[in-house]
Amino acid sequence: MARTPRPLIAGNWKMNGSKADGLALAKGVADGVKQAGWTDREVLICPPATLIMAVAEAVRGSGVLVGGEDCHAKPSGAHTGDVSAEMLRDAGASHVIVGHSERRTDHGETDAMVRAKAEAAWRAGLMPIVCIGETLAEREAGRTLGVLETQLKGSVPAGATAAKLVVAYEPVWAIGTGKTPTTPEVAAAHAHIRKVLGGLVADAPAVRLLYGGSVKGSNAAELLAAGDVDGALVGGASLKAEEFLAIAKAA
Ligand code: PGA
């Protein structure tokens, strides 16, 4: 099976952005992407739920994709404060991040919950970006590859294919810290993820594997060049259009 690594550069805005800031940022990204005219890579921005509709409107026609940062597993109902995959889709999203480490930590999300959310994304016609990653303690104990394997097997639903799944490897200790694994460490993690995916997905070589954790303009080229890396999931550096576009350019 041939690898089809059309890179995906995804921005995760997290809990940031007023309407004014968010629209300015979205327009900045859209203008840059339009100007670049890339056909060999995809650029996605994931704003907070409050901004998805306005951001989707603002980037229309630019080629920039819009995603949610999380979704509930159910399509609707008595789940105060939650947002369903169907609602994200209705608001203009094509993708949704599930199982981000901040969701796993802040909201006690388990692999089973993440898996249900990924299935919800499919039900709504969204592409799930399933996040996995080890903590510092797990890495120091030499458990990284085992942790990734357990998370993958628990979080990726049966029936996944490359056309329906993106996986993001985000070491918890690298998120928002300015620390990153070395290029060989990233390559080793991604190679293992791809190997494990081989037992879960028929076309594992074609599944896009993103690296996330302190990606910025200055280290993007190196991280994106690591083996089995097909893009980036970017937090802090996605909040400045110029910096985020520099990462997209490096892809
Ligand atoms: P960071 O966040 O780029 O700010 O480290 C990445 C993420 O949490 O997706």
XYZ file of C-alpha atoms and ligand atoms in Angstrom:
260
model
C 0.000 0.000 0.000
C 1.496 3.296 -1.107
C 1.839 6.105 1.357
C -0.187 9.169 0.397
C 1.226 11.703 2.744
C -0.575 14.852 1.694
C 0.353 16.740 4.830
C -2.297 18.155 7.128
C -1.411 21.165 9.215
C -4.021 21.592 11.922
C -4.352 24.464 14.371
C -5.928 23.837 17.767
C -6.925 27.187 19.208
C -8.052 25.630 22.515
C -10.011 27.977 24.823
C -8.768 31.139 23.144
C -10.298 33.830 21.045
C -12.939 36.511 21.162
C -15.058 36.914 18.053
C -12.896 39.821 16.915
C -9.571 38.032 17.518
C -10.805 34.779 16.051
C -12.143 36.333 12.887
C -8.956 38.343 12.371
C -6.861 35.199 12.852
C -9.073 33.139 10.546
C -8.913 35.813 7.855
C -5.141 36.040 8.209
C -4.795 32.285 7.738
C -7.296 32.249 4.863
C -5.503 35.068 3.048
C -2.147 33.325 3.428
C -3.468 29.981 2.226
C -5.233 31.577 -0.728
C -2.092 33.420 -1.706
C 0.047 30.296 -1.415
C -2.417 28.314 -3.530
C -1.280 24.992 -2.033
C -2.763 21.868 -3.552
C -0.224 19.523 -1.961
C -1.201 20.083 1.669
C -4.290 20.789 3.754
C -4.681 23.503 6.353
C -7.246 23.114 9.121
C -8.162 25.437 11.965
C -10.061 24.265 15.033
C -11.532 27.211 16.928
C -13.569 27.003 20.116
C -17.191 25.967 19.505
C -18.464 29.523 19.906
C -16.523 30.630 16.820
C -16.934 27.721 14.427
C -19.858 29.142 12.521
C -18.348 32.601 12.088
C -14.902 31.216 11.251
C -16.329 28.792 8.687
C -18.065 31.732 7.054
C -14.913 33.868 7.164
C -12.678 31.270 5.478
C -15.202 30.121 2.867
C -13.614 29.758 -0.569
C -10.053 29.950 0.761
C -9.470 26.203 1.002
C -8.967 26.421 4.774
C -10.825 23.653 6.590
C -12.576 24.123 9.931
C -12.864 21.637 12.779
C -14.107 21.270 16.316
C -11.885 20.662 19.354
C -14.091 17.941 20.840
C -17.558 16.456 20.471
C -20.012 14.453 22.540
C -20.618 10.848 21.571
C -24.391 11.301 21.287
C -26.103 13.203 18.458
C -28.374 15.270 20.755
C -30.137 15.197 24.086
C -29.833 16.100 27.749
C -26.092 16.808 27.918
C -25.824 20.351 29.204
C -22.835 22.235 27.890
C -21.827 19.620 25.347
C -21.672 19.911 21.578
C -22.413 17.006 19.257
C -20.564 16.052 16.099
C -23.765 16.762 14.168
C -23.828 20.303 15.578
C -20.201 20.838 14.557
C -20.998 19.647 11.067
C -24.030 21.893 10.922
C -21.868 24.847 11.969
C -19.457 24.249 9.090
C -16.859 21.843 10.493
C -15.362 18.972 8.489
C -13.039 17.631 11.195
C -13.022 17.160 14.963
C -10.186 16.579 17.422
C -10.995 13.768 19.882
C -9.045 12.557 22.883
C -6.750 15.543 23.221
C -4.656 15.098 26.360
C -6.289 18.170 27.904
C -9.689 16.478 27.476
C -8.316 13.221 28.829
C -6.886 15.046 31.871
C -9.464 17.783 32.528
C -12.522 15.654 31.794
C -11.329 12.157 32.614
C -11.816 10.927 29.064
C -10.919 7.281 28.636
C -9.905 5.456 25.468
C -13.429 4.026 25.276
C -14.938 7.519 25.401
C -12.529 8.736 22.750
C -13.457 5.814 20.566
C -17.163 6.628 20.956
C -16.439 10.219 19.975
C -14.553 9.087 16.880
C -17.564 6.953 15.952
C -19.790 9.974 16.519
C -17.605 11.948 14.128
C -18.139 9.282 11.453
C -21.876 9.250 12.079
C -21.930 13.009 11.444
C -19.639 12.844 8.420
C -16.646 14.417 10.171
C -13.014 13.314 10.066
C -11.819 12.508 13.604
C -8.295 13.421 14.644
C -7.596 10.903 17.400
C -4.938 12.128 19.841
C -2.624 9.900 21.828
C 0.568 10.536 23.765
C 2.607 9.552 26.779
C 3.228 11.554 29.947
C 6.728 12.431 31.099
C 6.584 9.754 33.805
C 5.602 7.154 31.230
C 8.437 8.198 28.929
C 10.974 8.155 31.741
C 9.799 4.694 32.724
C 10.444 3.521 29.158
C 6.761 2.884 28.581
C 6.149 5.243 25.652
C 5.544 2.702 22.892
C 3.380 0.494 25.094
C 1.240 3.455 26.166
C 0.764 4.546 22.548
C -0.230 1.028 21.587
C -2.801 0.747 24.379
C -4.278 4.162 23.578
C -4.475 3.418 19.867
C -6.106 0.030 20.312
C -8.622 1.532 22.736
C -9.339 4.757 20.865
C -9.516 3.800 17.179
C -12.916 2.354 16.279
C -13.303 -0.854 14.306
C -13.753 -0.190 10.617
C -11.290 2.692 10.462
C -9.631 3.447 7.129
C -7.208 6.129 6.014
C -10.123 8.031 4.486
C -11.859 8.187 7.885
C -9.037 8.636 10.387
C -6.209 10.971 11.309
C -4.026 10.155 14.314
C -2.074 12.790 16.228
C 0.891 11.819 18.380
C 1.226 14.419 21.105
C 3.601 13.686 23.969
C 1.846 15.264 26.960
C 5.137 16.701 28.234
C 5.720 18.500 24.923
C 2.365 20.286 24.827
C 2.756 23.985 25.535
C 6.138 23.508 27.154
C 8.540 24.439 24.364
C 10.060 20.954 24.716
C 9.952 18.477 21.858
C 11.204 14.942 21.369
C 14.211 14.582 19.105
C 13.570 13.790 15.459
C 14.577 10.122 15.946
C 12.242 9.891 18.961
C 9.367 11.266 16.884
C 10.204 8.871 14.054
C 10.338 5.909 16.456
C 6.959 6.769 17.976
C 5.363 7.266 14.567
C 6.837 4.052 13.181
C 5.384 2.167 16.131
C 1.999 3.857 15.725
C 1.946 2.885 12.063
C 2.884 -0.669 12.921
C 0.080 -0.941 15.473
C -2.341 0.655 12.990
C -1.382 -2.159 10.630
C -3.396 -4.491 12.850
C -6.356 -2.108 13.062
C -6.704 -0.463 9.652
C -6.516 -2.117 6.230
C -4.639 0.781 4.630
C -2.449 1.802 7.579
C 0.368 3.196 5.393
C -2.027 5.853 4.089
C -3.326 7.033 7.493
C -2.102 10.516 8.241
C -0.061 10.698 11.432
C 0.388 14.190 12.827
C 2.984 15.216 15.362
C 1.890 17.737 17.989
C 3.609 19.424 20.925
C 5.463 22.753 20.762
C 5.569 22.874 16.975
C 6.523 26.340 15.759
C 7.826 27.962 12.607
C 11.437 27.417 13.566
C 11.237 23.662 14.305
C 8.460 22.607 11.916
C 10.667 21.632 8.985
C 12.751 19.316 11.136
C 9.815 17.690 12.945
C 7.805 17.297 9.745
C 10.752 15.629 8.046
C 10.833 12.829 10.642
C 9.833 9.413 9.321
C 6.101 8.668 9.199
C 5.126 12.256 10.016
C 2.342 13.527 7.750
C 1.599 16.858 9.328
C 1.300 18.723 12.598
C -1.243 19.545 15.267
C -0.339 23.006 16.474
C -1.551 24.727 19.637
C 0.073 27.980 20.749
C 1.709 28.727 17.409
C -1.655 28.470 15.626
C -2.824 31.638 17.366
C -0.677 33.852 15.152
C -1.459 33.676 11.441
C 2.112 34.344 10.350
C 3.584 31.668 12.619
C 0.941 29.107 11.674
C 1.439 29.808 7.960
C 5.197 29.367 8.411
C 4.497 25.859 9.740
C 2.169 25.123 6.816
C 4.871 26.345 4.457
C 7.403 23.994 6.043
C 5.168 20.972 5.406
P 1.232 23.342 21.603
O -0.106 22.469 21.704
O 1.544 23.467 20.121
O 0.879 24.658 22.217
O 2.294 22.616 22.318
C -0.323 21.365 20.856
C -1.661 20.761 21.147
O -2.050 20.700 22.318
O -2.373 20.320 20.229
